[in-house]
């Protein structure tokens, strides 16, 4: 072993060393919470490079841009400029790159836009105006079923709906949705995985190109992959079999959005002869937290048998606090946080309060405000979901792709130009009759509408604005200047001013626009050759992120359990440990709109993920009753608590405290005894 190679094995435990050193053939690394999996992945890449493997032949895939960027920063500190040659990517960014490359190679247009979830729903709303099914449907539930069809690689003719009304409706919408996306020259997130995978499966030459380019493939958070992503990996690594996946089936919590825990449970069957390595030494949490975590997750049957091993001292015993009702629970948590910070045991930024349902955050936020506790809600509204930002993006999308009728409908009368629904309806009817995109009708409005129609001049002005803007949006550094001019031309500041009730709201919404332009400048600086379409694609991919990486300062964190995955805090509260909240009622009593409602095993894994976010101290809480629809209802303790041994938790039952009148009576009795 060379000195350079041994450098990357330094300070690793035996299991981590094994995971880094074995670089050929399939490998499953079962990395428990807090076991240093990111360290192992980056050290493995550095080790491979030191062994003469070209960085350009290494592909590392994860699920968020944030995770990919953090990995790249770590790798750059280790191997310098060579880190830039390694492909570190999300699945969807990888699929986008592959799709554009293959289309260009086949001399087909790669001028498509990537639709985010809001765009997809807008497309379904458009179709809903034409498809008459006799009743209204939750289009989000329809979209979920369409996503499931796509990820199963089903053609419309292959869909066999059950008697469920939503299944039948989705089967009707599915072919119309595919046709609309093709007409709009758009792809969705599922397409970014499925289309390049289909290309590899249909063309041996295509598969060989990509498997030759990426001779070594690593996958982080493998437990979150779905069936389509597994098929993509088979195309990329099926021949050379140099596939290393890292994950933990006990942290598989995204079944409701398509992740399949069977991928990590059956990796040995999918890739025979694989090596399995267990990373179970936990460097994050005190032993008392891990004892609880191990006990909770051990109740799941279908899992890789394993147990987290503590490397830290015991720590404070985990406590379960029982409150009379939801308001009392929130007040107790807020007062406890305030006291601990006042006693200088923790800073606000070291505290997190986690919950299964957002419904529990209202009373919590009220209590935190009453106690003047600064906080942030992790995973709030995405920057790119703000109306003013979506409006500006719609202009850019339409300039980049005239076939994007969804964006055209959003901007044709924003700001108000006098192009009302009646006019738009006439243009839409003509486009449908002629079977052409809506922009064709807008371009021929003077032939379609009556000569005296007052909307004609407004449409002409709109077309002139788009034509002029389209010529200036060439990409690169000049792109931000062009967008700034567009904002001025449509007088966006005045439109925001008219729509707001206060100067503070105007300032906040206008700041979103300036932040967007600043972000565009930064993007152009980092990628000077990037086009407008590249920038728009990156924005759409950002919609997959759970949360922006904002600086929270000295604020406590309030978060759902799903949103907290990947985070850690010295002090963690998990509230609402009750049947109906954890496990969630949607699992216990699935709704008709649910595509995949999850199961009790996944809910238990979610509880386990929450527990393992705590480094030094963990407090669980529940309430005896909660206010639901104006009435107090009794709450049963979560089965995840009741199935534990009696001695594993310290119980603090606040409902057993004496009422004031009882306390006075008891004090009087004590005084009487002392006086005798």
XYZ file of C-alpha atoms in Angstrom:
676
model
C 0.000 0.000 0.000
C 1.370 3.422 -0.945
C 1.753 6.209 1.569
C -0.878 8.194 -0.322
C -3.385 5.318 -0.108
C -2.810 4.631 3.590
C -3.455 8.319 4.298
C -7.158 7.824 3.588
C -7.449 4.905 6.028
C -6.100 6.849 8.975
C -8.383 7.138 12.032
C -11.036 4.848 10.524
C -12.474 1.953 12.512
C -12.071 -1.580 11.045
C -15.493 -1.619 9.360
C -14.980 1.824 7.814
C -11.550 0.766 6.512
C -13.078 -2.282 4.847
C -15.768 -0.151 3.192
C -13.109 2.221 1.834
C -10.581 -0.394 0.656
C -12.761 -2.831 -1.298
C -13.323 -0.999 -4.571
C -14.333 -3.761 -6.984
C -17.639 -5.548 -7.268
C -21.000 -4.797 -5.625
C -21.000 -3.673 -2.001
C -23.767 -2.861 0.485
C -22.692 -0.604 3.356
C -25.345 -0.602 6.071
C -24.543 2.672 7.820
C -26.456 3.259 11.045
C -27.341 6.751 12.248
C -24.273 8.746 13.268
C -21.821 6.127 11.987
C -19.805 8.437 9.700
C -21.173 7.371 6.304
C -20.288 10.646 4.530
C -16.726 10.279 5.800
C -16.615 6.756 4.367
C -17.961 7.837 0.960
C -15.500 10.727 0.552
C -12.550 8.690 1.852
C -13.501 5.881 -0.548
C -13.419 8.271 -3.525
C -10.070 9.705 -2.410
C -8.711 6.176 -1.909
C -9.814 5.110 -5.398
C -8.136 8.159 -6.911
C -4.904 7.359 -5.023
C -5.060 3.857 -6.517
C -4.950 5.254 -10.039
C -8.672 5.271 -10.834
C -9.490 8.319 -12.938
C -11.780 10.811 -11.151
C -13.781 11.204 -14.376
C -14.796 7.541 -14.152
C -16.300 7.938 -10.660
C -19.987 8.739 -10.155
C -21.445 9.467 -6.707
C -25.206 9.933 -6.493
C -27.312 11.286 -3.645
C -30.761 12.858 -3.249
C -30.283 16.578 -2.642
C -28.059 19.257 -4.126
C -27.174 20.274 -0.583
C -25.787 16.815 0.189
C -23.928 16.666 -3.139
C -22.370 20.104 -2.568
C -21.291 19.244 0.971
C -19.696 16.057 -0.315
C -17.869 17.984 -3.040
C -16.533 20.511 -0.515
C -15.196 17.723 1.689
C -13.649 15.989 -1.286
C -12.032 19.212 -2.517
C -10.324 19.600 0.864
C -8.959 16.084 0.437
C -7.898 15.800 -3.210
C -7.999 19.386 -4.463
C -8.865 20.103 -8.111
C -9.380 16.415 -8.867
C -12.672 16.673 -6.954
C -14.089 18.752 -9.819
C -13.600 15.813 -12.185
C -15.691 13.456 -10.072
C -19.381 13.464 -10.996
C -21.197 14.238 -7.743
C -24.859 14.566 -8.524
C -28.450 14.004 -7.518
C -30.342 11.304 -9.386
C -32.426 13.922 -11.181
C -29.482 16.129 -12.163
C -27.736 13.026 -13.508
C -30.838 12.064 -15.487
C -31.134 15.579 -16.907
C -27.500 15.515 -18.056
C -27.901 12.068 -19.616
C -31.138 13.021 -21.364
C -29.727 16.210 -22.884
C -26.551 14.418 -23.959
C -28.441 11.579 -25.634
C -30.921 13.869 -27.407
C -28.073 16.024 -28.754
C -26.250 12.887 -29.899
C -29.360 11.730 -31.751
C -29.772 15.210 -33.254
C -33.093 15.692 -31.501
C -34.143 18.900 -29.814
C -33.078 19.245 -26.199
C -35.079 22.455 -25.849
C -37.429 21.194 -23.178
C -38.375 22.634 -19.815
C -38.519 20.730 -16.540
C -41.914 20.988 -14.863
C -41.995 21.089 -11.088
C -44.969 19.846 -9.074
C -46.843 23.162 -9.344
C -46.464 23.096 -13.142
C -47.683 19.495 -13.281
C -50.779 20.362 -11.268
C -51.435 23.338 -13.525
C -51.231 20.970 -16.497
C -53.777 18.642 -14.863
C -56.082 21.578 -14.115
C -55.903 22.495 -17.792
C -56.814 18.928 -18.762
C -59.571 18.856 -16.155
C -61.383 21.595 -18.057
C -61.641 19.243 -21.011
C -62.037 15.873 -19.304
C -65.504 15.546 -17.800
C -65.623 12.737 -15.255
C -68.842 13.680 -13.507
C -67.248 14.659 -10.182
C -64.274 16.615 -8.880
C -61.027 14.904 -7.872
C -58.003 15.840 -5.809
C -55.544 16.449 -8.650
C -52.597 15.876 -6.308
C -53.835 12.324 -5.765
C -54.241 11.874 -9.530
C -50.689 13.138 -10.059
C -49.397 10.682 -7.440
C -50.915 7.782 -9.348
C -49.512 9.037 -12.660
C -46.082 9.204 -11.021
C -46.499 5.602 -9.870
C -47.413 4.512 -13.437
C -44.332 6.241 -14.819
C -41.964 4.762 -12.269
C -43.369 1.317 -13.032
C -42.650 2.038 -16.735
C -46.312 1.487 -17.626
C -47.729 2.684 -20.925
C -51.355 3.931 -20.791
C -52.543 0.695 -22.394
C -50.864 -1.295 -19.602
C -52.676 0.464 -16.762
C -55.283 -1.777 -15.138
C -57.265 0.396 -12.715
C -59.002 -1.133 -9.726
C -62.585 -0.301 -8.793
C -61.227 2.684 -6.852
C -62.560 5.929 -8.388
C -59.158 7.616 -8.203
C -57.452 4.727 -9.982
C -60.046 4.913 -12.750
C -59.753 8.699 -13.043
C -55.933 8.522 -13.154
C -56.125 5.953 -15.961
C -58.165 8.497 -17.978
C -55.860 11.437 -17.206
C -52.622 9.510 -17.851
C -52.613 9.418 -21.703
C -53.903 13.000 -21.873
C -51.152 14.120 -19.487
C -48.444 12.444 -21.589
C -49.770 14.112 -24.749
C -49.927 17.515 -23.059
C -46.356 17.251 -21.761
C -45.163 16.372 -25.234
C -47.076 19.321 -26.695
C -45.574 21.669 -24.101
C -42.043 20.314 -24.790
C -41.810 19.579 -21.079
C -40.554 16.760 -18.873
C -41.285 16.135 -15.201
C -39.104 14.765 -12.417
C -40.108 11.164 -13.145
C -39.084 11.592 -16.791
C -35.582 12.598 -15.703
C -35.114 9.073 -14.334
C -37.319 7.016 -16.633
C -36.396 8.459 -20.061
C -32.593 7.949 -19.847
C -33.220 4.527 -18.284
C -35.429 3.544 -21.224
C -32.725 4.752 -23.601
C -30.150 2.494 -21.945
C -32.512 -0.471 -21.919
C -33.455 -0.066 -25.582
C -29.947 0.644 -26.895
C -26.917 -1.465 -26.000
C -24.685 1.276 -27.433
C -26.270 3.863 -25.127
C -25.896 1.621 -22.079
C -22.285 0.911 -22.959
C -21.503 4.622 -23.350
C -22.628 5.412 -19.827
C -21.347 2.280 -18.084
C -17.947 2.862 -19.729
C -17.930 6.504 -18.707
C -18.766 5.688 -15.091
C -16.721 2.625 -14.146
C -17.308 3.123 -10.412
C -20.721 4.095 -9.035
C -21.506 5.064 -5.428
C -25.013 5.756 -4.096
C -25.775 7.549 -0.843
C -29.099 7.100 1.041
C -29.835 3.957 -0.961
C -32.859 3.182 1.210
C -34.633 6.151 -0.443
C -34.399 4.806 -4.013
C -37.437 3.644 -5.976
C -37.847 0.978 -8.655
C -37.006 3.325 -11.539
C -33.770 4.449 -9.877
C -32.813 0.803 -9.331
C -33.303 0.172 -13.059
C -31.153 3.225 -13.855
C -28.377 1.838 -11.635
C -28.619 -1.546 -13.337
C -28.064 0.190 -16.667
C -25.087 2.143 -15.354
C -23.377 -0.610 -13.335
C -24.942 -3.877 -14.436
C -21.928 -4.926 -16.541
C -18.871 -3.846 -14.533
C -20.771 -4.320 -11.211
C -18.581 -1.769 -9.415
C -21.550 -0.466 -7.435
C -21.267 0.599 -3.802
C -24.496 1.620 -2.073
C -24.642 3.169 1.381
C -27.794 3.393 3.450
C -29.875 2.129 6.336
C -33.170 0.289 5.984
C -34.075 1.495 9.498
C -34.104 5.063 8.138
C -36.331 4.380 5.128
C -39.152 6.902 5.720
C -40.240 8.029 2.245
C -42.478 5.177 1.115
C -45.342 7.658 0.747
C -43.487 9.310 -2.121
C -42.367 6.148 -3.869
C -39.194 4.994 -2.090
C -38.995 1.199 -1.867
C -37.300 -0.258 1.197
C -37.076 -3.604 -0.644
C -34.217 -2.151 -2.708
C -31.877 -2.143 0.280
C -33.363 -5.275 1.860
C -32.827 -7.286 -1.333
C -29.630 -5.721 -2.655
C -27.829 -9.067 -2.328
C -30.435 -10.636 -4.652
C -30.321 -7.769 -7.159
C -26.503 -7.865 -7.262
C -25.394 -11.420 -6.375
C -22.004 -11.877 -4.765
C -22.101 -8.506 -3.062
C -20.093 -7.751 0.074
C -22.130 -6.456 3.058
C -20.468 -4.269 5.679
C -22.130 -3.020 8.872
C -21.203 0.417 10.224
C -22.854 0.357 13.634
C -20.529 2.400 15.829
C -22.459 5.570 16.608
C -20.378 8.711 17.200
C -23.338 11.068 17.695
C -25.620 10.111 20.580
C -25.179 9.230 24.234
C -25.843 5.605 25.213
C -29.250 6.293 26.803
C -30.589 7.641 23.504
C -29.224 4.669 21.563
C -30.716 2.197 24.037
C -34.147 3.670 23.326
C -33.541 3.792 19.558
C -32.446 0.150 19.429
C -35.435 -0.948 21.511
C -37.947 0.929 19.336
C -36.645 -0.284 15.975
C -36.184 -3.880 17.124
C -39.983 -4.276 16.997
C -39.834 -4.152 13.171
C -39.557 -7.627 11.679
C -38.505 -7.119 8.038
C -35.081 -5.499 8.485
C -31.368 -6.229 8.468
C -30.622 -7.392 12.047
C -28.337 -4.808 13.628
C -27.866 -2.605 16.681
C -26.260 0.812 17.135
C -23.187 0.673 19.372
C -22.455 3.717 21.561
C -19.022 5.320 21.651
C -20.094 8.006 24.166
C -20.962 7.845 27.868
C -24.447 7.024 29.105
C -25.966 10.525 29.334
C -29.246 11.585 30.926
C -32.047 9.063 30.973
C -34.694 9.653 28.290
C -37.840 11.177 29.757
C -41.488 10.909 28.690
C -43.606 13.849 29.883
C -47.397 13.434 29.987
C -49.481 16.632 29.836
C -53.181 17.173 30.379
C -53.797 18.563 26.874
C -52.032 19.870 23.766
C -51.820 23.450 25.047
C -50.271 22.317 28.327
C -47.775 20.203 26.397
C -46.683 23.164 24.241
C -46.416 25.497 27.251
C -44.326 22.954 29.180
C -41.918 22.483 26.233
C -41.537 26.248 25.732
C -40.954 26.912 29.439
C -38.483 24.030 29.655
C -36.501 25.357 26.673
C -36.489 28.879 28.135
C -35.272 27.578 31.514
C -32.495 25.435 30.040
C -31.214 28.376 27.983
C -31.438 30.707 30.991
C -29.408 28.163 32.986
C -26.848 28.239 30.144
C -27.127 24.506 29.533
C -27.997 25.068 25.879
C -28.287 27.815 23.293
C -31.571 28.171 21.400
C -29.822 26.981 18.239
C -28.966 23.694 19.967
C -32.623 22.818 20.525
C -35.080 21.119 18.154
C -38.743 20.244 18.655
C -39.939 17.544 16.262
C -43.460 16.372 15.404
C -45.130 13.978 12.975
C -47.888 16.350 11.896
C -47.772 20.081 11.117
C -51.060 20.346 13.017
C -49.029 20.257 16.235
C -46.924 23.283 15.332
C -49.630 25.926 15.894
C -49.826 25.642 19.694
C -46.065 25.188 19.818
C -45.390 28.418 17.909
C -47.862 30.296 20.110
C -46.122 29.048 23.255
C -42.682 29.913 21.876
C -43.817 33.445 21.038
C -45.317 33.869 24.513
C -41.977 32.889 26.018
C -40.072 35.065 23.542
C -38.133 32.103 22.215
C -36.639 32.800 18.765
C -37.326 29.931 16.384
C -37.455 28.912 12.745
C -39.800 26.414 11.120
C -37.539 24.061 9.162
C -38.912 23.290 5.709
C -41.177 26.328 5.334
C -42.375 27.709 2.005
C -39.780 27.321 -0.706
C -38.283 30.531 -2.053
C -39.204 29.375 -5.553
C -42.843 28.851 -4.506
C -43.396 32.530 -3.678
C -45.916 34.045 -6.075
C -43.751 36.901 -7.304
C -40.853 34.532 -7.980
C -43.112 32.013 -9.745
C -44.475 34.827 -11.938
C -41.012 35.962 -12.994
C -39.891 32.389 -13.620
C -42.966 31.847 -15.793
C -41.824 34.733 -18.060
C -38.402 33.139 -18.386
C -39.863 29.686 -19.033
C -42.108 30.997 -21.778
C -39.238 32.915 -23.375
C -37.150 29.731 -23.348
C -39.951 27.490 -24.584
C -42.993 29.006 -26.418
C -44.776 25.636 -26.252
C -45.039 25.994 -22.470
C -48.741 26.840 -22.326
C -48.852 26.631 -18.531
C -46.402 29.510 -18.168
C -48.114 31.430 -20.972
C -51.461 31.272 -19.181
C -49.824 32.538 -15.981
C -48.242 35.636 -17.529
C -50.392 36.679 -20.474
C -52.454 38.936 -18.217
C -49.933 39.535 -15.427
C -49.501 42.373 -14.837
C -53.052 43.137 -15.923
C -53.217 44.042 -19.639
C -56.902 43.606 -20.373
C -56.577 40.055 -21.734
C -59.383 38.480 -19.760
C -60.651 34.893 -19.408
C -63.129 35.295 -22.283
C -60.402 36.321 -24.717
C -58.101 33.572 -23.493
C -60.948 31.082 -23.806
C -61.462 31.982 -27.484
C -57.765 31.632 -28.231
C -57.636 28.304 -26.365
C -60.649 26.954 -28.265
C -59.048 27.859 -31.594
C -55.765 26.186 -30.548
C -57.591 23.015 -29.497
C -59.603 22.928 -32.711
C -56.479 23.369 -34.814
C -54.490 20.981 -32.564
C -51.664 23.514 -32.091
C -50.013 24.994 -28.986
C -51.638 28.039 -27.418
C -48.797 30.366 -28.423
C -49.760 29.865 -32.076
C -53.210 31.242 -31.317
C -51.730 34.181 -29.394
C -49.510 34.936 -32.394
C -52.553 34.883 -34.738
C -54.914 36.737 -32.424
C -55.667 39.363 -35.107
C -56.992 36.564 -37.337
C -59.005 34.861 -34.593
C -60.564 37.725 -32.625
C -62.911 40.391 -33.949
C -61.092 43.441 -35.442
C -62.625 45.725 -32.815
C -61.619 43.516 -29.883
C -59.902 45.756 -27.328
C -57.606 42.896 -26.289
C -55.797 42.938 -29.651
C -53.511 45.855 -28.785
C -52.698 44.297 -25.415
C -51.839 40.990 -27.083
C -49.669 42.794 -29.627
C -47.838 44.553 -26.808
C -47.355 41.257 -24.970
C -45.982 39.545 -28.094
C -43.605 42.450 -28.727
C -42.347 42.289 -25.122
C -41.680 38.551 -25.354
C -39.972 38.846 -28.756
C -37.701 41.619 -27.506
C -36.904 39.807 -24.246
C -36.253 36.495 -25.972
C -33.524 38.111 -28.103
C -31.668 39.370 -25.016
C -31.861 36.206 -22.869
C -28.728 34.616 -24.273
C -27.371 33.211 -21.023
C -24.067 33.809 -19.281
C -23.249 36.951 -17.328
C -25.607 39.142 -19.400
C -28.596 37.039 -18.356
C -29.089 38.840 -15.031
C -29.078 42.224 -16.766
C -31.718 41.034 -19.231
C -33.940 39.787 -16.403
C -33.510 43.098 -14.582
C -34.718 44.945 -17.707
C -37.673 42.587 -18.005
C -38.664 43.312 -14.395
C -38.504 47.047 -15.173
C -40.477 46.737 -18.417
C -43.412 44.944 -16.814
C -43.126 47.291 -13.811
C -43.149 44.425 -11.373
C -42.484 46.686 -8.387
C -45.674 48.652 -9.071
C -47.666 45.445 -9.519
C -46.394 44.133 -6.173
C -47.183 47.487 -4.583
C -50.783 47.330 -5.814
C -51.232 43.782 -4.541
C -49.915 44.412 -1.012
C -51.678 45.879 1.997
C -48.585 47.177 3.799
C -45.233 48.689 2.968
C -43.545 45.884 4.902
C -45.168 43.269 2.659
C -44.106 45.220 -0.452
C -40.537 45.301 0.860
C -40.560 41.574 1.610
C -41.964 40.560 -1.782
C -39.722 42.938 -3.717
C -36.742 41.572 -1.804
C -37.644 38.132 -3.231
C -37.200 39.535 -6.752
C -33.854 41.173 -5.959
C -32.693 37.961 -4.248
C -33.690 36.011 -7.347
C -31.646 38.300 -9.601
C -28.686 38.127 -7.193
C -28.937 34.337 -7.331
C -28.952 34.503 -11.121
C -25.796 36.637 -11.058
C -24.069 34.152 -8.756
C -25.124 31.238 -10.969
C -23.803 32.991 -14.093
C -20.534 33.781 -12.330
C -20.014 30.125 -11.369
C -21.184 28.817 -14.750
C -20.467 31.548 -17.330
C -21.381 29.297 -20.261
C -24.727 28.245 -18.824
C -27.835 29.018 -20.855
C -31.231 30.209 -19.696
C -32.529 26.644 -20.039
C -29.713 25.387 -17.787
C -30.684 27.921 -15.137
C -34.390 27.055 -15.352
C -33.621 23.347 -15.087
C -31.588 23.983 -11.953
C -34.488 25.922 -10.434
C -36.881 23.061 -11.107
C -34.476 20.556 -9.562
C -34.315 22.747 -6.459
C -38.005 21.991 -5.935
C -36.931 18.510 -4.778
C -35.033 19.946 -1.802
C -36.584 19.535 1.627
C -35.264 22.845 2.893
C -33.037 25.739 1.918
C -29.697 25.990 3.674
C -30.447 29.277 5.408
C -28.501 30.540 8.379
C -30.829 30.188 11.336
C -28.722 32.134 13.851
C -29.473 31.538 17.522
C -32.973 30.153 16.989
C -34.611 26.929 18.063
C -35.733 24.609 15.269
C -39.295 23.381 14.832
C -39.563 20.613 12.266
C -41.518 17.619 11.120
C -39.789 14.299 11.671
C -39.427 13.895 7.898
C -37.804 17.319 7.601
C -35.340 16.582 10.402
C -33.695 13.633 8.655
C -29.982 14.338 8.233
C -29.941 16.887 11.072
C -28.738 16.543 14.659
C -29.074 18.633 17.818
C -27.728 18.455 21.385
C -31.288 18.623 22.789
C -34.338 17.170 21.031
C -38.005 17.126 22.029
C -40.388 14.825 20.153
C -43.992 15.815 20.871
C -47.307 14.110 20.164
C -46.326 10.499 20.952
C -49.937 9.375 20.540
C -51.960 7.034 18.366
C -53.162 9.095 15.403
C -50.086 11.323 15.389
C -47.221 8.818 15.662
C -48.219 6.480 14.103
C -50.225 8.873 11.942
C -53.948 8.508 11.370
C -53.396 8.424 7.590
C -51.532 5.144 8.121
C -54.059 3.734 10.568
C -57.012 4.880 8.408
C -55.874 5.468 4.789
C -57.791 7.997 2.674
C -59.153 7.339 -0.789
C -56.777 9.970 -2.175
C -53.658 8.218 -0.820
C -51.484 6.541 -3.442
C -49.130 5.035 -0.891
C -50.052 5.671 2.716
C -47.065 3.924 4.293
C -47.349 1.359 7.067
C -46.710 0.903 10.776
C -43.155 -0.304 10.100
C -42.350 2.947 8.300
C -43.934 5.001 11.085
C -41.733 3.144 13.585
C -38.698 3.922 11.418
C -39.765 7.576 11.461
C -39.869 7.502 15.258
C -36.381 5.915 15.224
C -35.068 8.666 12.931
C -36.415 11.310 15.312
C -34.811 9.648 18.341
C -31.403 9.426 16.663
C -31.376 13.182 15.942
C -30.519 13.755 19.635
C -26.881 13.996 20.662
C -26.971 14.685 24.415
C -30.539 14.761 25.666
C -33.937 13.528 24.439
C -37.391 14.328 25.823
C -40.597 12.715 24.562
C -44.034 14.208 25.256
C -47.662 13.277 24.838
C -51.051 14.669 25.906
C -54.014 12.901 27.521
C -56.413 14.876 25.330
C -56.336 17.404 22.509
C -58.713 19.956 21.072
C -59.986 18.515 17.769
C -62.681 20.358 15.786
C -63.632 22.396 18.839
C -63.934 19.415 21.222
C -61.454 17.802 23.594
C -60.805 14.191 22.639
C -58.989 11.535 24.640
C -55.632 10.459 23.242
C -54.104 6.997 23.581
C -50.323 6.792 24.061
C -48.369 5.721 20.988
C -47.736 2.016 20.629
C -44.083 2.951 20.147
C -44.066 3.887 23.852
C -46.340 1.191 25.253
C -44.356 -1.632 23.629
C -41.181 -0.582 25.488
C -39.943 -2.229 28.718
C -41.138 -0.372 31.828
C -37.649 0.660 32.925
C -36.448 2.224 29.667
C -38.109 5.635 30.135
C -38.363 8.017 33.058
C -42.030 9.049 33.282
C -43.023 12.551 34.407
C -46.837 12.633 34.537
C -47.901 16.260 34.919
C -51.568 15.241 35.042
C -50.949 13.743 38.487
C -49.883 17.076 39.960
C -52.126 18.376 42.731
C -54.750 20.992 41.878
C -54.223 24.350 43.720
C -57.004 23.707 46.249
C -55.645 20.205 46.945
C -52.130 21.586 47.327
C -53.371 24.164 49.925
C -55.212 21.441 51.825
C -52.108 19.227 51.817
C -49.936 22.121 53.052
C -52.380 22.791 55.890
C -52.259 19.126 56.898
C -48.434 19.213 56.967
C -48.405 22.405 59.080
C -50.886 20.860 61.524
C -48.659 17.819 61.914
C -45.594 20.014 62.539
C -47.420 22.050 65.194
C -48.444 18.953 67.136
